[in-house]
Short mmCIF file of C-alpha atoms in Angstrom, two decimals:
data_model
loop_
_atom_site.label_atom_id
_atom_site.label_comp_id
_atom_site.label_asym_id
_atom_site.label_seq_id
_atom_site.Cartn_x
_atom_site.Cartn_y
_atom_site.Cartn_z
CA MET Z 258 118.77 127.83 88.78
CA SER Z 259 116.08 125.28 89.57
CA HIS Z 260 113.09 125.28 87.23
CA THR Z 261 109.71 125.50 88.95
CA LEU Z 262 106.23 125.42 87.46
CA ASP Z 263 105.03 128.47 89.38
CA GLN Z 264 107.67 130.64 87.65
CA THR Z 265 106.89 129.29 84.19
CA LYS Z 266 105.98 131.63 81.35
CA ILE Z 267 105.29 129.73 78.14
CA ALA Z 268 105.56 130.65 74.46
CA ILE Z 269 103.99 128.41 71.83
CA ILE Z 270 105.69 128.91 68.45
CA GLY Z 271 103.26 128.10 65.64
CA LEU Z 272 99.48 128.18 66.09
CA GLY Z 273 98.24 125.54 63.68
CA TYR Z 274 96.41 122.29 64.36
CA VAL Z 275 99.01 121.32 66.98
CA GLY Z 276 100.06 124.61 68.54
CA LEU Z 277 96.72 126.28 69.16
CA PRO Z 278 95.03 123.53 71.22
CA LEU Z 279 98.23 123.27 73.29
CA ALA Z 280 98.46 127.03 73.79
CA VAL Z 281 94.82 127.22 74.87
CA GLU Z 282 95.30 124.49 77.49
CA PHE Z 283 98.51 126.00 78.88
CA GLY Z 284 96.84 129.41 78.84
CA LYS Z 285 94.32 128.17 81.38
CA LYS Z 286 97.08 127.73 83.99
CA TYR Z 287 100.20 129.67 82.96
CA PRO Z 288 101.04 133.04 81.40
CA THR Z 289 101.20 131.97 77.74
CA VAL Z 290 102.07 133.74 74.50
CA GLY Z 291 100.66 132.16 71.36
CA PHE Z 292 103.07 133.19 68.58
CA ASP Z 293 102.67 132.83 64.83
CA ILE Z 294 104.36 134.67 61.95
CA ASN Z 295 100.99 134.76 60.13
CA GLN Z 296 99.42 138.06 61.19
CA PRO Z 297 95.91 137.26 59.83
CA ARG Z 298 95.99 134.10 61.97
CA ILE Z 299 96.81 136.20 65.06
CA GLU Z 300 94.01 138.66 64.29
CA GLU Z 301 91.58 135.78 63.79
CA LEU Z 302 92.44 134.27 67.17
CA LYS Z 303 92.24 137.62 68.93
CA ALA Z 304 88.72 137.90 67.49
CA GLY Z 305 87.88 134.50 69.01
CA ASN Z 306 87.81 132.41 65.82
CA ASP Z 307 89.78 129.33 64.73
CA PHE Z 308 89.57 128.40 61.05
CA THR Z 309 90.93 124.90 61.77
CA LEU Z 310 87.82 124.21 63.89
CA GLU Z 311 90.02 122.46 66.45
CA VAL Z 312 89.19 124.97 69.19
CA SER Z 313 85.74 126.51 69.75
CA ALA Z 314 85.09 130.18 70.52
CA GLU Z 315 84.14 129.14 74.06
CA GLU Z 316 87.41 127.28 74.55
CA LEU Z 317 89.38 130.26 73.26
CA ALA Z 318 87.57 132.51 75.73
CA ASP Z 319 88.23 130.11 78.62
CA SER Z 320 92.01 130.39 78.18
CA GLU Z 321 92.44 133.11 80.79
CA PHE Z 322 96.20 133.76 80.71
CA ILE Z 323 96.89 133.63 76.97
CA SER Z 324 97.85 136.42 74.59
CA TYR Z 325 98.51 136.23 70.85
CA SER Z 326 101.27 137.94 68.91
CA CYS Z 327 103.30 137.94 65.71
CA ASP Z 328 105.90 140.25 67.29
CA VAL Z 329 109.07 138.45 68.36
CA THR Z 330 109.65 140.91 71.22
CA ALA Z 331 106.53 139.51 72.92
CA LEU Z 332 108.53 136.33 73.57
CA LYS Z 333 111.28 137.94 75.65
CA GLU Z 334 109.46 137.55 78.96
CA CYS Z 335 108.97 133.82 78.45
CA ASN Z 336 111.27 131.10 79.80
CA VAL Z 337 109.80 127.95 78.20
CA TYR Z 338 109.46 127.88 74.41
CA ILE Z 339 107.43 125.10 72.77
CA VAL Z 340 107.96 124.78 69.01
CA THR Z 341 105.05 123.35 67.00
CA VAL Z 342 105.91 124.40 63.45
CA PRO Z 343 105.30 122.13 60.42
CA THR Z 344 107.87 119.56 59.28
CA PRO Z 345 106.98 118.88 55.62
CA ILE Z 346 108.80 117.07 52.85
CA ASP Z 347 110.02 118.67 49.63
CA LYS Z 348 109.21 117.63 46.07
CA HIS Z 349 111.96 115.01 46.25
CA LYS Z 350 110.34 113.51 49.38
CA GLN Z 351 113.21 114.69 51.54
CA PRO Z 352 112.68 116.31 54.98
CA ASP Z 353 112.29 120.06 54.84
CA LEU Z 354 113.54 121.37 58.18
CA THR Z 355 113.35 125.02 57.10
CA PRO Z 356 110.47 125.94 59.45
CA LEU Z 357 112.31 124.33 62.39
CA VAL Z 358 115.60 126.02 61.54
CA LYS Z 359 113.93 129.43 61.19
CA ALA Z 360 112.05 128.98 64.47
CA SER Z 361 115.30 128.04 66.22
CA GLN Z 362 117.10 131.05 64.73
CA MET Z 363 114.28 133.30 65.88
CA LEU Z 364 114.37 131.90 69.42
CA ALA Z 365 118.11 132.57 69.56
CA LYS Z 366 117.24 136.29 69.55
CA VAL Z 367 115.07 136.09 72.69
CA ILE Z 368 116.36 133.14 74.72
CA ASN Z 369 117.99 133.80 78.10
CA ASN Z 370 120.08 131.82 80.57
CA ASP Z 371 118.27 128.79 82.03
CA ASP Z 372 115.47 128.92 79.46
CA ILE Z 373 114.08 125.68 78.01
CA VAL Z 374 113.16 124.98 74.38
CA ILE Z 375 110.80 122.05 73.81
CA TYR Z 376 110.18 120.75 70.30
CA GLU Z 377 106.96 118.97 69.33
CA SER Z 378 107.36 118.84 65.53
CA THR Z 379 107.86 115.37 64.06
CA VAL Z 380 111.48 114.76 63.03
CA TYR Z 381 113.95 111.92 62.57
CA PRO Z 382 115.90 110.71 65.61
CA GLY Z 383 118.70 113.17 66.31
CA ALA Z 384 117.28 116.21 64.52
CA THR Z 385 116.64 118.23 67.69
CA GLU Z 386 120.22 117.93 68.94
CA GLU Z 387 121.96 117.81 65.54
CA VAL Z 388 120.07 120.52 63.65
CA CYS Z 389 117.86 122.71 65.87
CA LEU Z 390 119.91 123.32 69.01
CA PRO Z 391 123.15 124.19 67.15
CA GLU Z 392 121.18 126.96 65.40
CA ILE Z 393 120.26 128.42 68.80
CA GLU Z 394 123.84 128.10 70.07
CA LYS Z 395 125.30 129.70 66.94
CA ALA Z 396 123.04 132.76 66.94
CA SER Z 397 122.67 133.31 70.69
CA GLY Z 398 126.18 132.60 71.96
CA LEU Z 399 124.66 130.39 74.67
CA VAL Z 400 125.89 126.85 75.31
CA PHE Z 401 123.39 123.99 75.18
CA ASN Z 402 122.93 122.13 78.49
CA GLN Z 403 124.97 124.77 80.26
CA ASP Z 404 123.23 128.08 79.52
CA PHE Z 405 119.96 126.75 78.10
CA PHE Z 406 118.20 123.38 77.95
CA ALA Z 407 115.90 121.39 75.71
CA GLY Z 408 113.10 118.86 75.65
CA TYR Z 409 111.13 116.94 73.07
CA SER Z 410 107.49 115.94 73.42
CA PRO Z 411 105.97 114.70 70.16
CA GLU Z 412 102.53 115.97 69.21
CA ARG Z 413 99.69 113.47 68.94
CA ILE Z 414 96.95 115.72 67.60
CA ASN Z 415 94.33 114.04 65.39
CA PRO Z 416 92.68 116.79 63.27
CA GLY Z 417 88.89 116.75 63.33
CA ASP Z 418 88.77 114.28 66.23
CA LYS Z 419 86.56 115.71 68.99
CA GLU Z 420 87.04 112.64 71.20
CA HIS Z 421 90.83 112.45 71.34
CA ARG Z 422 91.93 115.94 72.39
CA VAL Z 423 95.29 117.28 73.58
CA THR Z 424 94.45 116.75 77.27
CA ASN Z 425 93.18 113.18 77.02
CA ILE Z 426 95.93 111.74 74.81
CA LEU Z 427 98.87 110.32 76.78
CA LYS Z 428 101.95 112.49 76.21
CA VAL Z 429 105.49 111.26 75.65
CA THR Z 430 108.08 113.63 77.17
CA SER Z 431 111.86 113.91 77.34
CA GLY Z 432 114.58 116.33 78.39
CA SER Z 433 118.23 117.06 77.75
CA THR Z 434 119.22 116.36 81.40
CA THR Z 435 117.61 114.31 84.16
CA ASP Z 436 116.30 117.43 85.91
CA ILE Z 437 114.99 119.00 82.72
CA ALA Z 438 113.29 115.73 81.73
CA GLN Z 439 111.46 115.77 85.07
CA PHE Z 440 110.48 119.42 84.67
CA VAL Z 441 109.17 118.85 81.12
CA ASP Z 442 107.22 115.83 82.33
CA ASP Z 443 105.75 117.78 85.25
CA LEU Z 444 104.86 120.70 82.97
CA TYR Z 445 102.88 118.57 80.54
CA GLY Z 446 101.51 116.47 83.40
CA SER Z 447 99.92 119.60 84.83
CA ILE Z 448 97.53 119.87 81.84
CA ILE Z 449 97.39 116.34 80.37
CA THR Z 450 94.70 114.38 82.21
CA ALA Z 451 95.60 111.16 80.37
CA GLY Z 452 99.08 111.21 81.93
CA THR Z 453 102.61 111.29 80.60
CA TYR Z 454 105.38 108.85 79.68
CA MET Z 455 108.95 110.01 80.22
CA ALA Z 456 111.24 108.63 77.53
CA SER Z 457 114.86 107.95 78.42
CA SER Z 458 116.24 110.50 75.94
CA ILE Z 459 115.25 113.05 73.32
CA LYS Z 460 116.28 110.64 70.55
CA VAL Z 461 114.03 107.89 71.94
CA ALA Z 462 111.08 110.30 72.03
CA GLU Z 463 111.79 111.44 68.46
CA ALA Z 464 112.01 107.84 67.25
CA ALA Z 465 108.82 106.84 69.09
CA LYS Z 466 106.87 109.53 67.28
CA VAL Z 467 108.16 108.81 63.81
CA ILE Z 468 107.44 105.07 64.05
CA GLU Z 469 103.85 105.59 65.25
CA ASN Z 470 102.83 106.84 61.83
CA THR Z 471 105.27 104.61 59.94
CA GLN Z 472 103.52 101.59 61.46
CA ARG Z 473 100.10 102.90 60.40
CA ASP Z 474 101.43 103.68 56.93
CA LEU Z 475 102.69 100.14 56.44
CA ASN Z 476 99.49 98.57 57.73
CA ILE Z 477 97.41 100.64 55.30
CA ALA Z 478 99.85 99.85 52.47
CA LEU Z 479 99.31 96.14 53.10
CA ILE Z 480 95.54 96.56 52.91
CA ASN Z 481 95.86 98.70 49.77
CA GLU Z 482 97.93 95.99 48.11
CA LEU Z 483 95.39 93.37 49.17
CA ALA Z 484 92.62 95.54 47.67
CA VAL Z 485 94.45 95.60 44.33
CA ILE Z 486 94.82 91.80 44.43
CA PHE Z 487 91.18 91.21 45.40
CA ASN Z 488 89.95 93.58 42.68
CA LYS Z 489 91.85 91.51 40.13
CA LEU Z 490 90.24 88.39 41.60
CA ASP Z 491 86.80 90.04 41.49
CA ILE Z 492 86.42 89.74 45.27
CA ASP Z 493 84.91 92.53 47.39
CA THR Z 494 87.70 93.79 49.65
CA GLU Z 495 85.34 95.11 52.33
CA GLU Z 496 83.63 91.72 52.58
CA VAL Z 497 87.02 90.02 52.98
CA LEU Z 498 88.06 92.47 55.72
CA LYS Z 499 84.77 91.99 57.55
CA ALA Z 500 85.22 88.23 57.51
CA ALA Z 501 88.87 88.40 58.61
CA GLY Z 502 87.92 90.95 61.27
CA THR Z 503 85.95 88.30 63.17
CA LYS Z 504 89.29 87.09 64.55
CA TRP Z 505 90.15 88.91 67.79
CA ASN Z 506 93.64 90.01 66.78
CA PHE Z 507 93.01 91.06 63.17
CA LEU Z 508 93.75 94.79 62.87
CA PRO Z 509 90.83 96.87 61.48
CA PHE Z 510 92.60 98.83 58.74
CA ARG Z 511 90.85 99.83 55.51
CA PRO Z 512 92.28 100.70 52.07
CA GLY Z 513 92.38 104.27 50.86
CA LEU Z 514 94.37 107.40 50.15
CA VAL Z 515 97.12 108.08 52.69
CA GLY Z 516 97.65 111.81 52.98
CA GLY Z 517 97.72 114.41 55.70
CA HIS Z 518 100.58 115.98 57.60
CA CYS Z 519 101.62 112.78 59.40
CA ILE Z 520 101.17 109.31 57.92
CA GLY Z 521 102.12 110.28 54.37
CA VAL Z 522 105.10 112.36 55.49
CA ASP Z 523 106.68 111.01 58.68
CA PRO Z 524 108.07 107.75 57.19
CA TYR Z 525 110.22 109.81 54.82
CA TYR Z 526 111.92 111.42 57.83
CA LEU Z 527 112.89 108.00 59.16
CA THR Z 528 113.99 106.64 55.77
CA HIS Z 529 116.08 109.79 55.17
CA LYS Z 530 117.93 109.26 58.43
CA ALA Z 531 118.35 105.55 57.76
CA GLN Z 532 119.84 106.22 54.32
CA SER Z 533 122.17 108.86 55.76
CA ILE Z 534 123.77 106.16 57.92
CA GLY Z 535 124.04 103.70 55.04
CA TYR Z 536 120.94 101.57 55.55
CA ASN Z 537 118.30 101.19 52.84
CA PRO Z 538 114.87 100.70 54.49
CA GLU Z 539 113.17 98.43 51.98
CA VAL Z 540 109.87 97.63 53.72
CA ILE Z 541 109.07 101.23 54.73
CA LEU Z 542 109.77 102.60 51.24
CA ALA Z 543 107.79 99.79 49.60
CA GLY Z 544 104.79 100.79 51.72
CA ARG Z 545 105.25 104.42 50.74
CA ARG Z 546 105.36 103.52 47.03
CA ILE Z 547 102.11 101.57 47.30
CA ASN Z 548 100.30 104.32 49.17
CA ASP Z 549 101.64 107.10 46.95
CA GLY Z 550 100.38 105.21 43.90
CA MET Z 551 96.77 104.83 45.01
CA GLY Z 552 95.53 108.02 43.32
CA ALA Z 553 96.68 106.75 39.93
CA TYR Z 554 95.20 103.32 40.67
CA VAL Z 555 91.78 104.81 41.49
CA VAL Z 556 91.66 106.75 38.21
CA ALA Z 557 92.81 103.70 36.22
CA GLN Z 558 89.94 101.70 37.72
CA LEU Z 559 87.47 104.47 36.99
CA THR Z 560 88.48 104.96 33.36
CA LYS Z 561 88.44 101.18 32.69
CA GLU Z 562 84.88 100.99 34.01
CA MET Z 563 83.84 104.00 31.91
CA ILE Z 564 85.27 102.37 28.80
CA LYS Z 565 83.45 99.10 29.59
CA ARG Z 566 80.20 101.07 29.74
CA LYS Z 567 81.02 102.88 26.47
CA ILE Z 568 81.25 106.25 28.24
CA GLN Z 569 83.69 108.50 26.40
CA VAL Z 570 86.58 109.28 28.73
CA ASN Z 571 88.05 112.23 26.85
CA ASP Z 572 86.06 115.35 27.80
CA ALA Z 573 83.88 113.44 30.28
CA ASN Z 574 82.49 115.26 33.33
CA VAL Z 575 83.55 113.79 36.67
CA LEU Z 576 82.52 114.98 40.12
CA VAL Z 577 85.00 114.45 42.98
CA MET Z 578 83.31 114.57 46.38
CA GLY Z 579 85.81 115.74 48.98
CA LEU Z 580 89.26 117.35 48.94
CA THR Z 581 90.42 117.18 52.57
CA PHE Z 582 92.84 114.47 53.68
CA LYS Z 583 90.25 113.02 56.09
CA GLU Z 584 86.56 113.29 56.86
CA ASN Z 585 84.78 116.04 58.78
CA CYS Z 586 87.65 118.51 59.05
CA PRO Z 587 88.88 121.37 56.82
CA ASP Z 588 92.51 120.18 56.68
CA VAL Z 589 93.84 119.91 53.11
CA ARG Z 590 97.52 119.49 54.00
CA ASN Z 591 99.16 116.84 51.80
CA THR Z 592 95.78 115.55 50.64
CA LYS Z 593 96.12 112.71 48.17
CA VAL Z 594 92.80 113.58 46.52
CA VAL Z 595 94.99 115.97 44.52
CA ASP Z 596 96.70 112.92 42.97
CA ILE Z 597 93.30 111.80 41.67
CA LEU Z 598 92.66 115.26 40.21
CA THR Z 599 96.07 115.28 38.49
CA GLU Z 600 95.45 111.85 36.96
CA LEU Z 601 91.97 112.81 35.74
CA GLU Z 602 93.43 115.85 33.99
CA GLU Z 603 95.88 113.54 32.18
CA TYR Z 604 92.83 111.95 30.53
CA HIS Z 605 91.46 115.40 29.57
CA ILE Z 606 88.50 114.87 31.88
CA ASN Z 607 86.51 117.87 33.12
CA VAL Z 608 86.59 117.75 36.91
CA ASP Z 609 84.34 119.45 39.46
CA VAL Z 610 85.46 119.27 43.10
CA TYR Z 611 82.88 119.73 45.85
CA ASP Z 612 83.79 119.91 49.54
CA PRO Z 613 81.63 121.85 52.03
CA TRP Z 614 84.42 121.72 54.63
CA VAL Z 615 87.11 123.42 52.56
CA ASN Z 616 87.90 127.12 52.34
CA PRO Z 617 87.85 127.76 48.54
CA VAL Z 618 90.57 130.41 48.87
CA GLU Z 619 92.90 127.91 50.58
CA ALA Z 620 92.18 125.21 47.99
CA LYS Z 621 92.99 127.62 45.18
CA HIS Z 622 96.14 128.90 46.89
CA GLU Z 623 97.53 125.49 47.88
CA TYR Z 624 96.58 123.39 44.86
CA GLY Z 625 95.07 125.64 42.20
CA VAL Z 626 91.78 123.79 42.71
CA ASP Z 627 88.45 125.56 42.26
CA ILE Z 628 85.83 124.31 44.72
CA ILE Z 629 82.30 124.46 43.30
CA SER Z 630 79.51 125.79 45.52
CA ALA Z 631 77.20 122.89 44.61
CA PRO Z 632 77.22 119.96 42.17
CA LYS Z 633 75.23 120.34 38.95
CA SER Z 634 72.14 118.24 38.24
CA GLU Z 635 72.30 115.46 35.62
CA ASN Z 636 75.74 116.65 34.58
CA TYR Z 637 78.27 113.95 35.46
CA ASP Z 638 79.47 110.81 33.73
CA ALA Z 639 81.06 109.65 37.00
CA VAL Z 640 81.34 110.57 40.65
CA ILE Z 641 84.14 109.64 43.02
CA PHE Z 642 83.37 109.71 46.75
CA ALA Z 643 86.90 110.47 47.94
CA VAL Z 644 86.22 111.66 51.51
CA ALA Z 645 83.58 110.33 53.93
CA HIS Z 646 82.18 113.66 55.17
CA HIS Z 647 78.93 113.22 57.10
CA GLN Z 648 77.15 115.42 54.54
CA PHE Z 649 78.00 112.87 51.84
CA LYS Z 650 76.94 109.92 53.96
CA ALA Z 651 73.54 111.56 54.41
CA LEU Z 652 72.86 111.58 50.65
CA SER Z 653 70.26 109.12 49.40
CA GLY Z 654 70.64 107.04 46.27
CA ASP Z 655 68.21 109.34 44.49
CA ASP Z 656 70.21 112.40 45.60
CA ILE Z 657 73.35 110.94 44.06
CA LYS Z 658 71.71 109.74 40.84
CA SER Z 659 70.13 113.18 40.32
CA LEU Z 660 73.64 114.51 39.70
CA LEU Z 661 74.50 111.88 37.08
CA LYS Z 662 73.77 111.20 33.45
CA THR Z 663 71.80 108.07 32.54
CA ASP Z 664 75.00 106.12 31.82
CA HIS Z 665 77.39 106.71 34.70
CA VAL Z 666 79.91 105.24 37.15
CA ILE Z 667 79.78 105.67 40.92
CA TYR Z 668 83.12 105.05 42.67
CA ASP Z 669 82.90 104.61 46.45
CA LEU Z 670 86.44 105.02 47.70
CA LYS Z 671 85.46 105.06 51.38
CA TYR Z 672 82.86 102.26 51.67
CA MET Z 673 80.29 104.88 52.64
CA LEU Z 674 77.49 103.95 50.23
CA ASP Z 675 75.17 100.97 50.00
CA PRO Z 676 77.18 98.37 48.01
CA LYS Z 677 74.26 98.04 45.60
CA LEU Z 678 74.58 101.72 44.70
CA SER Z 679 78.30 101.87 43.95
CA ASP Z 680 79.79 100.50 40.73
CA ILE Z 681 83.37 100.37 42.03
CA ARG Z 682 84.73 100.08 45.55
CA LEU Z 683 88.43 100.18 46.39
#
C-alpha cells in the first residue's frame, strides 16, 4: 500500500508540552485524535483550557478536526501514530524508557497493517529500533518494515517561548525505509512553515536530537565553572562575559541552574549508550557534574555571605523567588531550584518559595514544596532570585527591601537586578 497524505488519520500519544501543540497543528488539516492516559487532562482540553499555557483557548478552538480521548479504542481508526511521551531519568541518572515502552505496548493493541509509528521523544541513538519497535512486534504479531513502519522526528519545543513555535522551528525527520522517510517528511512539511530536514536514518535523527542539548549543557557548564573561578578571584562574571561578548564569535551563554526536561536530562541518555558500548564519555559527564552541583554552590555562597554579615544561619528565614526551571512558564519538570531548597534545609533554614506561575498543587505533589501566596513584609534574612519571571524583574529596589530585615543578603542568580542592589551574583 502506498501512503498518501489525503488518507492520513493521526493519533498523538501524550498531550504535554510537546504533544498538544503538535496535535493542534495537525488537527487543523487532518483527522486527529489527541490521546493521553490522564483523564483530567483530556477533560481540561475538551473544555478549551491548557494548563501548560503553550496553546491558547483560541488556538484550541481553531483546530477543526481534532478530538481528545483517554480511551485506547479511539485510536483504532488512525493509521499514523506520533508518540510524544516523556523520557525522564531515574534516581541513578539512568534513562527511564518506561513511558515509551508502555506507549509502544499500547499501540500494539490498535496498530494495523501498513500503519506508521513516529517517535518524537528524546532517546539515545538506537532506542527506537532496539527497544520500542520490538515491543510493538512482540505484542501485535506484526513484522516491522513488512507489516508496519516507523519514523523518528525529534521534538524541538521550547516551553514558554511564544516566538519559536512548533510550526516555525525547522523539523528533522526520518523513516525506516526510503518511501516512509519521504512520507514522514511530507507529513511534517505540510504543517511546518520553517521547513524540514530529512536525516539519512532514524539513528542519525535520534543522535542529532540528543547532541543539541548536550552541546548546550557543556557550554553552560563551562560558563558555570568560569563563574566559580571568577567569584574566587573577586571578579564580576557578568562584566567578564559582556567584555568577551564584544568578539563576534563569542557564544552568549550565562551561568545558572540547568534543569528542565531536556538540557539536564538528555546528556545522560547519550552517556548511557556510550557506556553500554564500552566508552566512558569524560567531557559530557564532567559538564553534568558541574551543572548538577550548582544548587549546592549557590547555597554555600549564600551562607558564607550571611556569616560574614553576622546573620545567624540556623533558623534564618530565606525567600526563594521562583520554582520553575525557566522564566515565564509554569513548567517545574526537573527544576534545579529544588536542589537549592534541599541544601537550605540542610542548614535548618526556614524557606518560603514564591512563584506566581506555578500551580501550588503540582508543586506539592511533585516536590513536597508549599508555594506561598505572597512574600511576608520585613521577614527575610535573605532572598534568592532563582528564576527571572517578568513579575520579579518589575520589582523596584524598595519593593525588594520591604521584604527583608535590616541586615540581609540579596542573591541575584539571574542577573536581573541592578548590580548595586544585589549582594551576590553567580
